XYZ file of C-alpha atoms in Angstrom:
247
model
C -44.641 -20.743 60.513
C -44.511 -24.267 59.156
C -41.126 -25.379 57.777
C -40.956 -25.515 53.973
C -38.410 -28.355 54.062
C -40.955 -30.994 55.092
C -43.988 -31.563 52.886
C -45.776 -33.500 55.611
C -45.625 -30.417 57.806
C -46.368 -27.912 55.052
C -49.343 -29.784 53.543
C -52.620 -27.958 52.771
C -54.828 -27.435 55.819
C -58.056 -27.684 53.810
C -58.580 -31.259 54.975
C -58.385 -30.219 58.603
C -61.279 -27.810 58.241
C -63.296 -30.467 56.419
C -62.850 -32.692 59.476
C -63.951 -29.920 61.840
C -60.487 -29.344 63.290
C -59.988 -25.777 64.468
C -56.479 -24.335 64.208
C -55.130 -21.462 66.266
C -51.788 -20.216 64.963
C -49.355 -18.580 67.384
C -45.792 -17.476 66.865
C -42.749 -18.816 68.672
C -42.396 -15.308 70.089
C -45.832 -15.574 71.722
C -44.735 -18.838 73.297
C -41.428 -17.372 74.478
C -43.218 -14.452 76.146
C -45.514 -16.889 77.961
C -42.553 -19.077 78.947
C -40.703 -16.124 80.480
C -43.854 -15.136 82.347
C -43.742 -18.544 84.054
C -40.296 -17.911 85.556
C -40.292 -18.628 89.314
C -43.721 -20.251 89.082
C -44.264 -21.913 92.488
C -45.335 -25.153 90.773
C -41.924 -25.659 89.125
C -40.402 -27.501 92.099
C -43.143 -30.140 92.103
C -42.815 -30.700 88.355
C -39.032 -31.050 88.725
C -39.535 -33.680 91.404
C -41.993 -35.556 89.199
C -39.557 -35.514 86.263
C -36.721 -36.808 88.455
C -38.917 -39.597 89.812
C -40.052 -40.570 86.322
C -36.566 -40.800 84.846
C -34.609 -42.153 87.809
C -31.245 -41.079 89.209
C -28.500 -40.601 86.654
C -30.913 -40.428 83.706
C -31.528 -36.695 83.547
C -29.661 -33.397 83.868
C -30.481 -31.926 87.315
C -29.615 -28.372 86.209
C -32.023 -28.641 83.263
C -35.121 -29.702 85.144
C -36.309 -26.224 86.103
C -36.154 -24.979 82.503
C -38.139 -27.976 81.250
C -40.647 -27.798 84.112
C -41.243 -24.121 83.364
C -42.005 -25.012 79.751
C -44.322 -27.862 80.699
C -46.370 -25.507 82.854
C -46.396 -22.975 80.029
C -47.925 -25.493 77.618
C -50.458 -26.812 80.125
C -51.608 -23.315 81.021
C -51.702 -22.393 77.328
C -53.980 -25.366 76.615
C -56.365 -24.372 79.401
C -56.431 -20.716 78.373
C -56.892 -21.285 74.637
C -59.139 -24.305 74.189
C -62.303 -22.225 74.382
C -65.392 -24.353 73.748
C -63.354 -27.333 72.549
C -63.005 -30.502 74.627
C -59.576 -31.505 73.391
C -56.305 -29.769 72.581
C -53.281 -30.837 70.544
C -50.033 -28.966 69.917
C -48.005 -28.815 66.707
C -44.962 -26.925 67.900
C -41.873 -25.597 66.212
C -38.754 -26.995 67.847
C -35.815 -25.746 65.731
C -33.652 -23.981 64.753
C -34.404 -20.987 67.013
C -36.120 -22.812 69.867
C -33.183 -24.351 71.780
C -30.967 -21.264 71.855
C -33.832 -18.993 72.951
C -35.635 -21.272 75.422
C -32.454 -22.933 76.678
C -33.263 -26.606 75.972
C -34.824 -29.000 73.482
C -38.575 -29.549 74.074
C -38.686 -33.285 73.236
C -38.870 -34.698 76.769
C -41.543 -32.198 77.812
C -43.495 -33.068 74.653
C -43.322 -36.750 75.592
C -44.737 -36.049 79.044
C -47.746 -34.234 77.624
C -48.393 -37.043 75.134
C -48.297 -39.571 77.983
C -51.173 -37.627 79.585
C -53.329 -37.622 76.474
C -52.300 -34.241 75.027
C -50.850 -34.878 71.548
C -47.713 -32.886 70.722
C -45.951 -33.016 67.373
C -42.780 -31.226 66.365
C -41.815 -29.224 63.275
C -45.373 -27.780 63.228
C -46.649 -31.141 61.961
C -50.377 -30.504 62.291
C -51.412 -33.746 60.625
C -48.983 -35.594 62.869
C -50.651 -34.128 65.959
C -54.088 -35.071 64.611
C -52.855 -38.591 63.830
C -51.608 -38.874 67.410
C -55.012 -37.786 68.702
C -56.776 -40.372 66.537
C -54.361 -43.040 67.762
C -55.138 -42.178 71.369
C -58.878 -42.323 70.740
C -58.663 -45.694 68.970
C -56.362 -47.401 71.468
C -57.087 -45.681 74.758
C -53.325 -45.584 75.187
C -50.495 -43.144 74.624
C -48.741 -42.916 71.255
C -45.605 -41.617 69.620
C -44.685 -39.922 66.364
C -41.831 -41.392 64.334
C -40.078 -40.864 61.034
C -40.383 -44.210 59.245
C -38.263 -45.490 56.386
C -37.093 -48.818 54.976
C -33.369 -48.268 55.428
C -32.722 -50.880 58.122
C -28.996 -51.727 57.895
C -28.404 -55.372 57.030
C -26.081 -55.877 60.008
C -28.886 -54.889 62.392
C -31.241 -57.270 60.603
C -28.659 -60.054 60.853
C -28.026 -59.411 64.552
C -31.546 -58.830 65.782
C -34.028 -60.499 63.417
C -32.524 -63.153 61.123
C -33.193 -66.628 62.469
C -35.321 -65.293 65.334
C -38.374 -64.084 63.408
C -39.866 -65.154 60.047
C -39.179 -61.815 58.357
C -37.000 -60.786 55.449
C -34.977 -57.581 55.454
C -37.625 -55.906 53.273
C -40.324 -56.735 55.838
C -38.655 -54.434 58.351
C -38.721 -50.675 58.816
C -36.775 -48.141 60.814
C -38.627 -45.837 63.174
C -36.697 -42.866 64.547
C -37.216 -39.475 66.099
C -35.371 -36.905 68.179
C -36.842 -38.042 71.474
C -40.565 -37.412 71.872
C -41.703 -40.938 72.796
C -43.253 -41.256 76.297
C -40.870 -42.950 78.715
C -43.538 -45.533 79.592
C -43.196 -46.955 76.064
C -39.397 -47.161 76.154
C -36.832 -49.615 77.492
C -35.587 -49.098 81.035
C -32.254 -47.595 79.975
C -33.879 -44.533 78.361
C -32.464 -41.195 79.502
C -32.649 -37.477 78.843
C -29.770 -36.698 76.473
C -28.931 -34.064 73.845
C -29.636 -33.595 70.137
C -26.442 -34.630 68.345
C -27.004 -32.780 65.074
C -28.122 -29.526 66.661
C -25.252 -29.655 69.152
C -22.868 -29.866 66.221
C -24.593 -27.059 64.307
C -25.609 -24.608 67.038
C -23.095 -24.879 69.872
C -19.336 -24.146 69.864
C -17.134 -26.936 68.528
C -15.737 -29.082 71.322
C -18.114 -27.692 73.943
C -20.318 -29.702 76.264
C -24.007 -29.732 75.294
C -26.061 -26.982 76.912
C -29.220 -25.763 75.232
C -29.339 -28.759 72.878
C -30.120 -31.016 75.860
C -33.668 -32.214 76.434
C -34.241 -35.163 74.098
C -35.391 -38.529 75.424
C -33.019 -41.149 74.072
C -33.449 -44.929 74.047
C -35.163 -47.840 72.335
C -38.900 -48.337 72.187
C -39.902 -51.394 74.202
C -40.812 -54.433 72.117
C -44.527 -55.004 71.579
C -47.172 -55.405 68.920
C -47.874 -52.089 67.213
C -50.319 -50.280 65.006
C -48.910 -47.420 63.011
C -51.085 -44.847 61.349
C -50.927 -41.504 59.578
C -53.613 -39.129 58.307
C -52.320 -36.669 55.741
C -53.506 -34.201 53.138
C -51.801 -34.454 49.762
C -50.710 -31.555 47.541
C -54.124 -31.467 45.845
C -56.002 -31.137 49.124
C -57.215 -34.739 49.332
C -57.197 -36.555 52.666
C -55.259 -39.813 52.665
C -54.464 -42.266 55.441
C -52.200 -45.259 55.958
C -52.550 -47.911 58.628
C -50.627 -51.109 59.281
C -49.893 -53.568 62.052
C -46.482 -54.740 63.153
C -44.667 -56.833 65.732
């Protein structure tokens, strides 16, 4: 089910059908059953090796790789088995609060790897976010990311990083943040697989080391020109979109 807390995720799906987007709804339990069925999959070792090579030594949790590789194979097999007559597949997955404790990790890094291959994955069952990612891939021929954007850039960051270096005022800037679903190829070299701070505090014992809240991809997005875009359905069922360019 889509979370009620986020309007963007809980928006009417009427607009999706008008665009010809077909939605197949599956429960987290269905996904968990499929994930468990992939235990000891012979392909896991190769995926683990690929993850380690992608991240580099010291930038991942070795004991977590097998869990994440098992999930990656689960999603890839799910896409192949469920796409039917369609050419393209996108996922809008639920990632909290039950996911980490039941699957044993956070799915963010795995999501980022699928996006880097042209399979859009959004979190929090954000269907319009997944569709926006797909549109972004089609327009650019490149991979994309999905961020929460607001205008709350702290003045000290503006003063340290922007003032005097670029011709922008504080109100020209925005903050883009997410739990860790951006493909590593679009991030700075010091990116690493880490853990979700808020969920660690809420879901795991106080004072404990992170366990099942590990799996986010943490770091800064590499500097570049950008286009940011969102397609959304409003509360009255009307499709709306926003697009802008940035530096």
